[in-house]
Tab-separated table of C-alpha atoms in Angstrom:
chain	number	residue	atom	x	y	z
A	17	UNK	CA	21.022	36.163	10.927
A	18	UNK	CA	21.862	32.515	10.515
A	19	UNK	CA	25.120	32.863	8.653
A	20	UNK	CA	23.970	30.307	6.085
A	21	UNK	CA	21.793	31.649	3.318
A	22	UNK	CA	18.647	29.752	2.541
A	23	UNK	CA	19.019	27.657	-0.584
A	24	UNK	CA	16.200	26.589	-2.823
A	25	UNK	CA	15.931	23.445	-4.938
A	26	UNK	CA	13.180	22.401	-7.286
A	27	UNK	CA	13.130	18.873	-8.616
A	28	UNK	CA	10.907	16.230	-10.087
A	29	UNK	CA	10.509	13.020	-8.113
A	30	UNK	CA	8.246	10.429	-9.646
A	31	UNK	CA	4.875	12.024	-10.398
A	32	UNK	CA	5.570	15.030	-8.177
A	33	UNK	CA	7.363	18.341	-8.568
A	34	UNK	CA	8.839	19.421	-5.267
A	35	UNK	CA	10.302	22.701	-4.058
A	36	UNK	CA	12.696	22.467	-1.125
A	37	UNK	CA	14.335	25.237	0.829
A	38	UNK	CA	16.962	24.739	3.497
A	39	UNK	CA	19.560	26.601	5.460
A	40	UNK	CA	21.413	23.410	6.437
A	41	UNK	CA	24.479	23.190	4.172
A	42	UNK	CA	25.201	19.540	5.041
A	43	UNK	CA	21.695	18.618	3.879
A	44	UNK	CA	22.340	20.242	0.521
A	45	UNK	CA	25.591	18.357	-0.022
A	46	UNK	CA	23.977	15.055	0.985
A	47	UNK	CA	21.029	15.738	-1.264
A	48	UNK	CA	23.398	16.286	-4.172
A	49	UNK	CA	25.271	13.068	-3.380
A	50	UNK	CA	22.085	11.060	-3.652
A	51	UNK	CA	19.936	12.920	-6.145
A	52	UNK	CA	22.124	14.833	-8.538
A	53	UNK	CA	20.659	12.721	-11.342
A	54	UNK	CA	17.132	13.988	-10.789
A	55	UNK	CA	15.996	16.547	-13.316
A	56	UNK	CA	15.397	20.042	-12.059
A	57	UNK	CA	11.814	21.167	-11.960
A	58	UNK	CA	10.923	24.520	-13.445
A	59	UNK	CA	9.824	27.590	-11.558
A	60	UNK	CA	6.182	26.820	-12.230
A	61	UNK	CA	3.707	25.081	-9.957
A	62	UNK	CA	5.094	22.620	-7.443
A	63	UNK	CA	3.028	19.914	-5.816
A	64	UNK	CA	4.736	20.248	-2.462
A	65	UNK	CA	6.684	23.082	-0.863
A	66	UNK	CA	9.022	21.611	1.720
A	67	UNK	CA	11.583	23.113	3.992
A	68	UNK	CA	14.198	21.839	6.404
A	69	UNK	CA	15.312	24.822	8.440
A	70	UNK	CA	17.090	25.606	11.648
A	71	UNK	CA	14.645	26.811	14.315
A	72	UNK	CA	14.402	30.445	15.354
A	73	UNK	CA	15.497	29.721	18.910
A	74	UNK	CA	18.643	28.983	20.885
A	75	UNK	CA	18.520	25.501	19.288
A	76	UNK	CA	19.872	27.168	16.207
A	77	UNK	CA	23.282	27.050	17.896
A	78	UNK	CA	23.008	25.025	21.089
A	79	UNK	CA	22.536	21.333	20.286
A	80	UNK	CA	21.369	22.510	16.886
A	81	UNK	CA	18.161	21.196	15.428
A	82	UNK	CA	16.370	21.093	12.105
A	83	UNK	CA	12.637	21.384	11.512
A	84	UNK	CA	10.792	19.800	8.591
A	85	UNK	CA	7.780	21.646	7.205
A	86	UNK	CA	5.225	21.186	4.495
A	87	UNK	CA	4.216	24.749	3.716
A	88	UNK	CA	4.108	26.080	7.287
A	89	UNK	CA	3.052	22.877	8.945
A	90	UNK	CA	5.543	20.787	10.851
A	91	UNK	CA	4.347	17.200	11.399
A	92	UNK	CA	7.352	16.114	13.480
A	93	UNK	CA	9.265	17.311	16.484
A	94	UNK	CA	12.609	18.890	15.514
A	95	UNK	CA	15.470	16.489	14.794
A	96	UNK	CA	19.125	17.011	15.691
A	97	UNK	CA	20.529	18.989	12.792
A	98	UNK	CA	23.032	16.318	11.833
A	99	UNK	CA	19.983	14.127	11.040
A	100	UNK	CA	18.562	16.659	8.584
A	101	UNK	CA	18.844	14.268	5.639
A	102	UNK	CA	16.937	11.366	7.250
A	103	UNK	CA	14.442	13.972	8.480
A	104	UNK	CA	13.871	15.115	4.912
A	105	UNK	CA	13.537	11.524	3.683
A	106	UNK	CA	10.948	10.700	6.335
A	107	UNK	CA	9.264	14.017	5.700
A	108	UNK	CA	8.821	13.226	2.031
A	109	UNK	CA	7.391	9.823	2.983
A	110	UNK	CA	4.957	11.533	5.322
A	111	UNK	CA	3.919	13.999	2.639
A	112	UNK	CA	3.273	11.247	0.114
A	113	UNK	CA	1.423	9.003	2.576
A	114	UNK	CA	-0.780	11.807	3.828
A	115	UNK	CA	-1.332	13.862	0.652
A	116	UNK	CA	-0.803	11.837	-2.526
A	117	UNK	CA	-4.303	10.384	-2.616
A	118	UNK	CA	-4.484	10.508	-6.357
A	119	UNK	CA	-2.793	7.128	-5.932
A	120	UNK	CA	-3.613	4.006	-4.007
A	121	UNK	CA	-0.619	3.813	-1.691
A	122	UNK	CA	0.661	0.447	-0.567
A	123	UNK	CA	3.270	0.129	2.144
A	124	UNK	CA	5.687	-1.792	0.012
A	125	UNK	CA	8.844	-1.716	-1.978
A	126	UNK	CA	8.441	-1.788	-5.748
A	127	UNK	CA	10.911	-2.648	-8.483
A	128	UNK	CA	10.706	-3.228	-12.215
A	129	UNK	CA	12.113	-5.530	-14.832
A	130	UNK	CA	10.914	-6.285	-18.367
A	131	UNK	CA	8.379	-3.487	-17.942
A	132	UNK	CA	6.637	-5.276	-15.071
A	133	UNK	CA	6.444	-4.201	-11.461
A	134	UNK	CA	7.356	-6.413	-8.551
A	135	UNK	CA	5.543	-5.234	-5.439
A	136	UNK	CA	6.941	-6.316	-2.087
A	137	UNK	CA	4.403	-5.405	0.608
A	138	UNK	CA	5.514	-6.004	4.129
A	139	UNK	CA	5.382	-5.056	7.744
A	140	UNK	CA	8.462	-3.582	9.447
A	141	UNK	CA	10.996	-6.283	10.255
A	142	UNK	CA	10.155	-8.425	7.248
A	143	UNK	CA	13.390	-7.549	5.465
A	144	UNK	CA	11.589	-5.592	2.740
A	145	UNK	CA	14.082	-2.736	2.441
A	146	UNK	CA	17.123	-5.006	2.598
A	147	UNK	CA	15.674	-7.251	-0.086
A	148	UNK	CA	14.714	-4.209	-2.139
A	149	UNK	CA	18.278	-2.900	-1.916
A	150	UNK	CA	19.675	-6.291	-2.958
A	151	UNK	CA	17.363	-6.465	-5.981
A	152	UNK	CA	18.235	-2.901	-6.987
A	153	UNK	CA	21.906	-3.920	-6.883
A	154	UNK	CA	21.218	-6.940	-9.110
A	155	UNK	CA	19.582	-5.341	-12.097
A	156	UNK	CA	16.050	-4.547	-10.983
A	157	UNK	CA	15.000	-0.917	-11.463
A	158	UNK	CA	14.067	0.699	-8.163
A	159	UNK	CA	10.592	2.171	-8.246
A	160	UNK	CA	10.336	2.788	-4.513
A	161	UNK	CA	11.588	1.468	-1.220
A	162	UNK	CA	8.508	2.623	0.658
A	163	UNK	CA	5.472	2.904	-1.596
A	164	UNK	CA	3.669	0.855	-4.164
A	165	UNK	CA	2.002	3.810	-5.856
A	166	UNK	CA	-0.889	2.668	-8.006
A	167	UNK	CA	-2.338	5.217	-10.316
A	168	UNK	CA	-6.090	4.777	-10.075
A	169	UNK	CA	-7.052	5.204	-13.706
A	170	UNK	CA	-4.213	3.480	-15.522
A	171	UNK	CA	-3.428	0.866	-12.883
A	172	UNK	CA	0.255	1.578	-13.471
A	173	UNK	CA	2.796	1.396	-10.688
A	174	UNK	CA	4.542	4.737	-10.500
A	175	UNK	CA	8.102	5.304	-9.294
A	176	UNK	CA	9.253	7.344	-6.339
A	177	UNK	CA	12.918	6.346	-6.517
A	178	UNK	CA	14.240	7.798	-3.287
A	179	UNK	CA	17.329	6.295	-1.704
A	180	UNK	CA	16.679	2.994	0.067
A	181	UNK	CA	16.786	3.434	3.833
A	182	UNK	CA	18.943	0.770	5.468
A	183	UNK	CA	18.618	0.318	9.192
A	184	UNK	CA	21.045	-1.095	11.748
A	185	UNK	CA	22.303	-4.580	10.757
A	186	UNK	CA	20.996	-4.162	7.189
A	187	UNK	CA	23.721	-1.615	6.468
A	188	UNK	CA	26.555	-4.109	6.834
A	189	UNK	CA	24.510	-6.864	5.209
A	190	UNK	CA	24.224	-4.765	2.065
A	191	UNK	CA	27.880	-3.707	2.236
A	192	UNK	CA	28.838	-7.393	2.279
A	193	UNK	CA	26.296	-8.270	-0.408
A	194	UNK	CA	27.671	-5.632	-2.748
A	195	UNK	CA	30.950	-4.022	-1.646
A	196	UNK	CA	30.651	-1.441	-4.412
A	197	UNK	CA	27.252	-0.206	-3.255
A	198	UNK	CA	27.012	3.600	-2.944
A	199	UNK	CA	25.952	4.017	0.656
A	200	UNK	CA	25.951	7.451	2.252
A	201	UNK	CA	26.952	8.479	5.764
A	202	UNK	CA	25.754	6.676	8.869
A	203	UNK	CA	23.173	8.491	10.962
A	204	UNK	CA	23.361	6.991	14.448
A	205	UNK	CA	20.815	7.657	17.161
A	206	UNK	CA	17.738	8.244	15.003
A	207	UNK	CA	14.324	7.044	16.118
A	208	UNK	CA	14.921	3.934	14.033
A	209	UNK	CA	18.458	3.356	15.275
A	210	UNK	CA	21.387	3.836	12.943
A	211	UNK	CA	20.333	4.467	9.380
A	212	UNK	CA	22.180	4.870	6.105
A	213	UNK	CA	20.919	5.333	2.579
A	214	UNK	CA	21.659	3.376	-0.551
A	215	UNK	CA	21.930	5.767	-3.480
A	216	UNK	CA	19.505	5.156	-6.310
A	217	UNK	CA	21.238	4.220	-9.567
A	218	UNK	CA	21.513	7.076	-12.036
A	219	UNK	CA	19.491	5.107	-14.590
A	220	UNK	CA	16.582	4.816	-12.152
A	221	UNK	CA	16.658	8.526	-11.406
A	222	UNK	CA	16.656	9.306	-15.114
A	223	UNK	CA	13.536	7.125	-15.541
A	224	UNK	CA	11.786	8.529	-12.464
A	225	UNK	CA	8.583	9.316	-14.364
A	226	UNK	CA	8.389	5.979	-16.174
A	227	UNK	CA	5.721	3.665	-14.696
A	228	UNK	CA	5.505	-0.112	-14.889
A	229	UNK	CA	2.664	-2.535	-15.499
A	230	UNK	CA	1.629	-4.751	-12.587
A	231	UNK	CA	3.515	-8.036	-12.707
A	232	UNK	CA	4.029	-9.727	-9.369
A	233	UNK	CA	2.970	-9.223	-5.765
A	234	UNK	CA	5.304	-11.016	-3.373
A	235	UNK	CA	4.981	-10.887	0.424
A	236	UNK	CA	8.526	-11.329	1.749
A	237	UNK	CA	9.442	-12.518	5.212
A	238	UNK	CA	12.999	-12.749	6.420
A	239	UNK	CA	13.545	-15.502	8.953
A	240	UNK	CA	16.925	-16.705	10.137
A	241	UNK	CA	17.676	-20.314	9.364
A	242	UNK	CA	14.832	-21.033	6.934
A	243	UNK	CA	15.183	-22.365	3.406
A	244	UNK	CA	14.212	-19.897	0.718
A	245	UNK	CA	10.702	-20.700	-0.488
A	246	UNK	CA	8.688	-18.814	-3.077
A	247	UNK	CA	5.133	-20.149	-3.016
A	248	UNK	CA	1.971	-19.122	-4.854
A	249	UNK	CA	-0.542	-17.226	-2.750
A	250	UNK	CA	-4.280	-17.411	-3.574
A	251	UNK	CA	-5.406	-14.108	-5.029
A	252	UNK	CA	-8.201	-13.550	-2.560
A	253	UNK	CA	-5.758	-13.847	0.316
A	254	UNK	CA	-3.385	-11.471	-1.466
A	255	UNK	CA	-6.228	-8.960	-1.874
A	256	UNK	CA	-7.044	-9.043	1.843
A	257	UNK	CA	-3.413	-8.654	2.854
A	258	UNK	CA	-2.852	-5.761	0.469
A	259	UNK	CA	-6.018	-3.941	1.541
A	260	UNK	CA	-4.766	-4.098	5.126
A	261	UNK	CA	-1.337	-2.922	4.028
A	262	UNK	CA	-2.471	0.226	2.221
A	263	UNK	CA	-2.072	3.724	3.628
A	264	UNK	CA	-5.264	5.021	2.048
A	265	UNK	CA	-7.423	2.109	0.911
A	266	UNK	CA	-10.413	3.206	3.011
A	267	UNK	CA	-10.025	6.800	1.973
A	268	UNK	CA	-10.045	5.854	-1.703
A	269	UNK	CA	-13.346	3.971	-1.311
A	270	UNK	CA	-14.627	2.437	-4.575
A	271	UNK	CA	-11.643	3.671	-6.552
A	272	UNK	CA	-9.293	1.950	-4.116
A	273	UNK	CA	-11.238	-1.289	-4.339
A	274	UNK	CA	-11.126	-1.263	-8.129
A	275	UNK	CA	-7.428	-0.355	-8.222
A	276	UNK	CA	-6.559	-3.155	-5.815
A	277	UNK	CA	-8.776	-5.668	-7.585
A	278	UNK	CA	-7.172	-4.829	-10.906
A	279	UNK	CA	-3.672	-5.018	-9.459
A	280	UNK	CA	-4.378	-8.510	-8.131
A	281	UNK	CA	-5.995	-9.612	-11.387
A	282	UNK	CA	-2.966	-8.499	-13.360
A	283	UNK	CA	-0.352	-9.886	-10.975
A	284	UNK	CA	0.906	-13.304	-9.973
A	285	UNK	CA	0.931	-13.504	-6.187
A	286	UNK	CA	3.401	-15.263	-3.908
A	287	UNK	CA	4.859	-15.452	-0.452
A	288	UNK	CA	8.622	-15.541	-0.071
A	289	UNK	CA	10.403	-16.697	3.053
A	290	UNK	CA	14.123	-16.235	2.986
A	291	UNK	CA	17.281	-16.288	5.005
A	292	UNK	CA	19.812	-15.544	2.263
A	293	UNK	CA	19.599	-12.427	0.104
A	294	UNK	CA	21.379	-14.222	-2.735
A	295	UNK	CA	18.834	-17.036	-2.727
A	296	UNK	CA	15.940	-14.604	-2.456
A	297	UNK	CA	17.170	-12.635	-5.470
A	298	UNK	CA	17.591	-15.885	-7.428
A	299	UNK	CA	14.044	-16.934	-6.518
A	300	UNK	CA	12.605	-13.609	-7.656
A	301	UNK	CA	14.687	-13.631	-10.833
A	302	UNK	CA	13.047	-16.969	-11.632
A	303	UNK	CA	9.750	-15.119	-12.092
A	304	UNK	CA	11.105	-13.334	-15.152
A	305	UNK	CA	10.001	-14.614	-18.544
B	18	UNK	CA	-27.825	-18.385	15.975
B	19	UNK	CA	-30.423	-17.847	13.304
B	20	UNK	CA	-32.429	-14.692	13.544
B	21	UNK	CA	-33.471	-14.207	9.949
B	22	UNK	CA	-37.224	-14.053	9.837
B	23	UNK	CA	-38.944	-17.223	8.741
B	24	UNK	CA	-42.627	-17.827	8.711
B	25	UNK	CA	-43.645	-19.622	11.862
B	26	UNK	CA	-46.712	-21.904	11.952
B	27	UNK	CA	-49.765	-19.714	12.069
B	28	UNK	CA	-47.738	-16.609	11.329
B	29	UNK	CA	-48.360	-15.119	7.922
B	30	UNK	CA	-45.513	-12.586	8.196
B	31	UNK	CA	-42.166	-13.381	6.640
B	32	UNK	CA	-38.984	-11.675	5.553
B	33	UNK	CA	-38.183	-10.774	1.987
B	34	UNK	CA	-34.521	-10.120	1.327
B	35	UNK	CA	-33.114	-7.925	-1.374
B	36	UNK	CA	-29.903	-6.235	-2.391
B	37	UNK	CA	-29.207	-3.419	-4.797
B	38	UNK	CA	-26.738	-4.488	-7.471
B	39	UNK	CA	-25.742	-0.880	-8.115
B	40	UNK	CA	-24.482	-0.595	-4.523
B	41	UNK	CA	-21.946	-3.383	-4.957
B	42	UNK	CA	-18.577	-3.837	-6.610
B	43	UNK	CA	-17.319	-7.385	-6.897
B	44	UNK	CA	-13.953	-9.106	-6.938
B	45	UNK	CA	-14.115	-12.876	-7.214
B	46	UNK	CA	-11.293	-15.365	-6.907
B	47	UNK	CA	-11.071	-19.087	-6.352
B	48	UNK	CA	-10.477	-18.811	-2.609
B	49	UNK	CA	-12.901	-16.006	-1.737
B	50	UNK	CA	-14.893	-13.049	-2.978
B	51	UNK	CA	-14.658	-9.428	-1.920
B	52	UNK	CA	-17.567	-7.030	-2.175
B	53	UNK	CA	-17.322	-3.283	-1.858
B	54	UNK	CA	-20.530	-1.720	-0.547
B	55	UNK	CA	-20.768	1.807	-1.903
B	56	UNK	CA	-23.176	3.318	0.651
B	57	UNK	CA	-21.067	2.299	3.657
B	58	UNK	CA	-17.644	2.332	2.012
B	59	UNK	CA	-16.964	-1.067	3.571
B	60	UNK	CA	-15.257	-4.017	1.925
B	61	UNK	CA	-16.608	-7.433	2.918
B	62	UNK	CA	-14.915	-10.756	2.398
B	63	UNK	CA	-17.343	-13.547	1.559
B	64	UNK	CA	-17.080	-17.295	1.213
B	65	UNK	CA	-18.478	-18.964	-1.883
B	66	UNK	CA	-22.011	-19.629	-0.579
B	67	UNK	CA	-22.465	-16.136	0.832
B	68	UNK	CA	-21.269	-14.599	-2.419
B	69	UNK	CA	-23.622	-16.841	-4.381
B	70	UNK	CA	-26.606	-15.933	-2.263
B	71	UNK	CA	-25.819	-12.236	-2.389
B	72	UNK	CA	-25.563	-12.502	-6.138
B	73	UNK	CA	-28.986	-14.197	-6.235
B	74	UNK	CA	-30.516	-11.412	-4.176
B	75	UNK	CA	-29.210	-8.713	-6.475
B	76	UNK	CA	-31.238	-10.334	-9.245
B	77	UNK	CA	-34.514	-11.140	-7.474
B	78	UNK	CA	-35.703	-10.575	-3.914
B	79	UNK	CA	-36.856	-13.701	-2.104
B	80	UNK	CA	-37.570	-15.240	1.277
B	81	UNK	CA	-35.341	-17.702	3.136
B	82	UNK	CA	-37.041	-20.786	1.717
B	83	UNK	CA	-36.772	-19.546	-1.839
B	84	UNK	CA	-33.168	-18.445	-1.204
B	85	UNK	CA	-32.420	-21.986	-0.018
B	86	UNK	CA	-34.006	-23.493	-3.114
B	87	UNK	CA	-32.034	-21.217	-5.441
B	88	UNK	CA	-28.834	-21.884	-3.560
B	89	UNK	CA	-29.452	-25.635	-3.841
B	90	UNK	CA	-30.131	-25.241	-7.529
B	91	UNK	CA	-26.884	-23.370	-8.120
B	92	UNK	CA	-24.993	-25.966	-6.094
B	93	UNK	CA	-26.573	-28.792	-8.054
B	94	UNK	CA	-28.431	-30.236	-5.071
B	95	UNK	CA	-31.987	-31.353	-5.818
B	96	UNK	CA	-33.135	-31.240	-2.206
B	97	UNK	CA	-33.763	-27.517	-1.724
B	98	UNK	CA	-35.659	-27.970	1.522
B	99	UNK	CA	-32.665	-28.776	3.631
B	100	UNK	CA	-30.925	-25.608	2.421
B	101	UNK	CA	-33.461	-23.290	4.027
B	102	UNK	CA	-31.774	-23.213	7.394
B	103	UNK	CA	-28.341	-22.754	5.872
B	104	UNK	CA	-29.688	-19.918	3.711
B	105	UNK	CA	-31.235	-18.313	6.792
B	106	UNK	CA	-27.866	-18.263	8.557
B	107	UNK	CA	-26.206	-16.649	5.559
B	108	UNK	CA	-29.056	-14.167	5.125
B	109	UNK	CA	-28.689	-13.114	8.719
B	110	UNK	CA	-24.977	-12.637	8.281
B	111	UNK	CA	-25.407	-10.618	5.066
B	112	UNK	CA	-28.066	-8.503	6.762
B	113	UNK	CA	-25.746	-7.742	9.667
B	114	UNK	CA	-23.078	-6.667	7.208
B	115	UNK	CA	-25.590	-4.276	5.683
B	116	UNK	CA	-25.358	-5.909	2.284
B	117	UNK	CA	-29.017	-6.914	2.112
B	118	UNK	CA	-32.253	-5.486	3.411
B	119	UNK	CA	-35.034	-7.450	5.008
B	120	UNK	CA	-38.613	-6.331	4.531
B	121	UNK	CA	-41.154	-8.093	6.697
B	122	UNK	CA	-44.340	-8.598	4.730
B	123	UNK	CA	-47.649	-10.243	5.473
B	124	UNK	CA	-49.677	-12.584	3.347
B	125	UNK	CA	-48.179	-16.035	3.119
B	126	UNK	CA	-45.068	-17.250	1.425
B	127	UNK	CA	-42.994	-15.514	-1.241
B	128	UNK	CA	-43.736	-14.988	-4.039
């Protein structure tokens, strides 16, 4: 016997209903810190059945570990148990990227204002998550830190408002940018270094099913010492960059092509180079009508 | 290198190029065009001339000389003859992408 009873949660998150079971009590308390505002899902059909459980081995007690599973499948090696929350966050990302093919999935942050979505596609190291966190702290509604989720038929950008993952130096940058930011515990020694999570605003969680119309596609690039420059990007070039940035563009075939084409048609496209978060937020605010 | 078939002196065989409009989805912008090819599931990025020629071939099949003339016409150039070689290069490239088919036929020049 583990000594900790298995707990079960069921919640809605964006377009998905998720069931989660865990026997890691610290994961439950961290989950509640970040996601108490999410509505509970019913006992009906859930899109994904996830678990984060202690293994049935000596690693239950000795250097304890946690294992993430979708149904009975575990895509990752076990994590140290004190990293159960980041494990769950990455697990949900993996589930969405590998299973949610009803959507065209872009590797990007997405935020909303005035009903329009701002999509920030980027490679790791571009400053996407840090910029996303800054925008979310300055009045933009967080849709997602990790995915631009385009619904194929409507062309809407759907939310998946998980906590923004801040890595290494970004944690203190955001603390300085907004001292009142609700940032959870530090998780040192993960595969991505030290990570912490910026809690999603309660208003964003309450609107977690509310999509946005395409508005802007901006490719951000942090670079120390540069002046902030927001410049128009030709739409064809934006199309090519986004197609290469998608998790499932090839898998979606014609539907993916049409979804991407329509997104580009309906969006103004830019590149943004920035050094200062404040200046970057000001530049993006200038896009608003 | 041009490898699209063109009638050589004394050779009455030549290539006729065609494309099936139903196989293609288009996205056109000022800087480039993208074409999704349904049978292969591939997306191809085309410059303006290639997109124009592909569009021509979805409407009517033709040989390289006729393709050059039509391309010249669409580009507002009266001298279609000098476009033949350029058209042949583009035809070869489109053929390699699998966006057009070449049928070698006998019996003089198209049509």
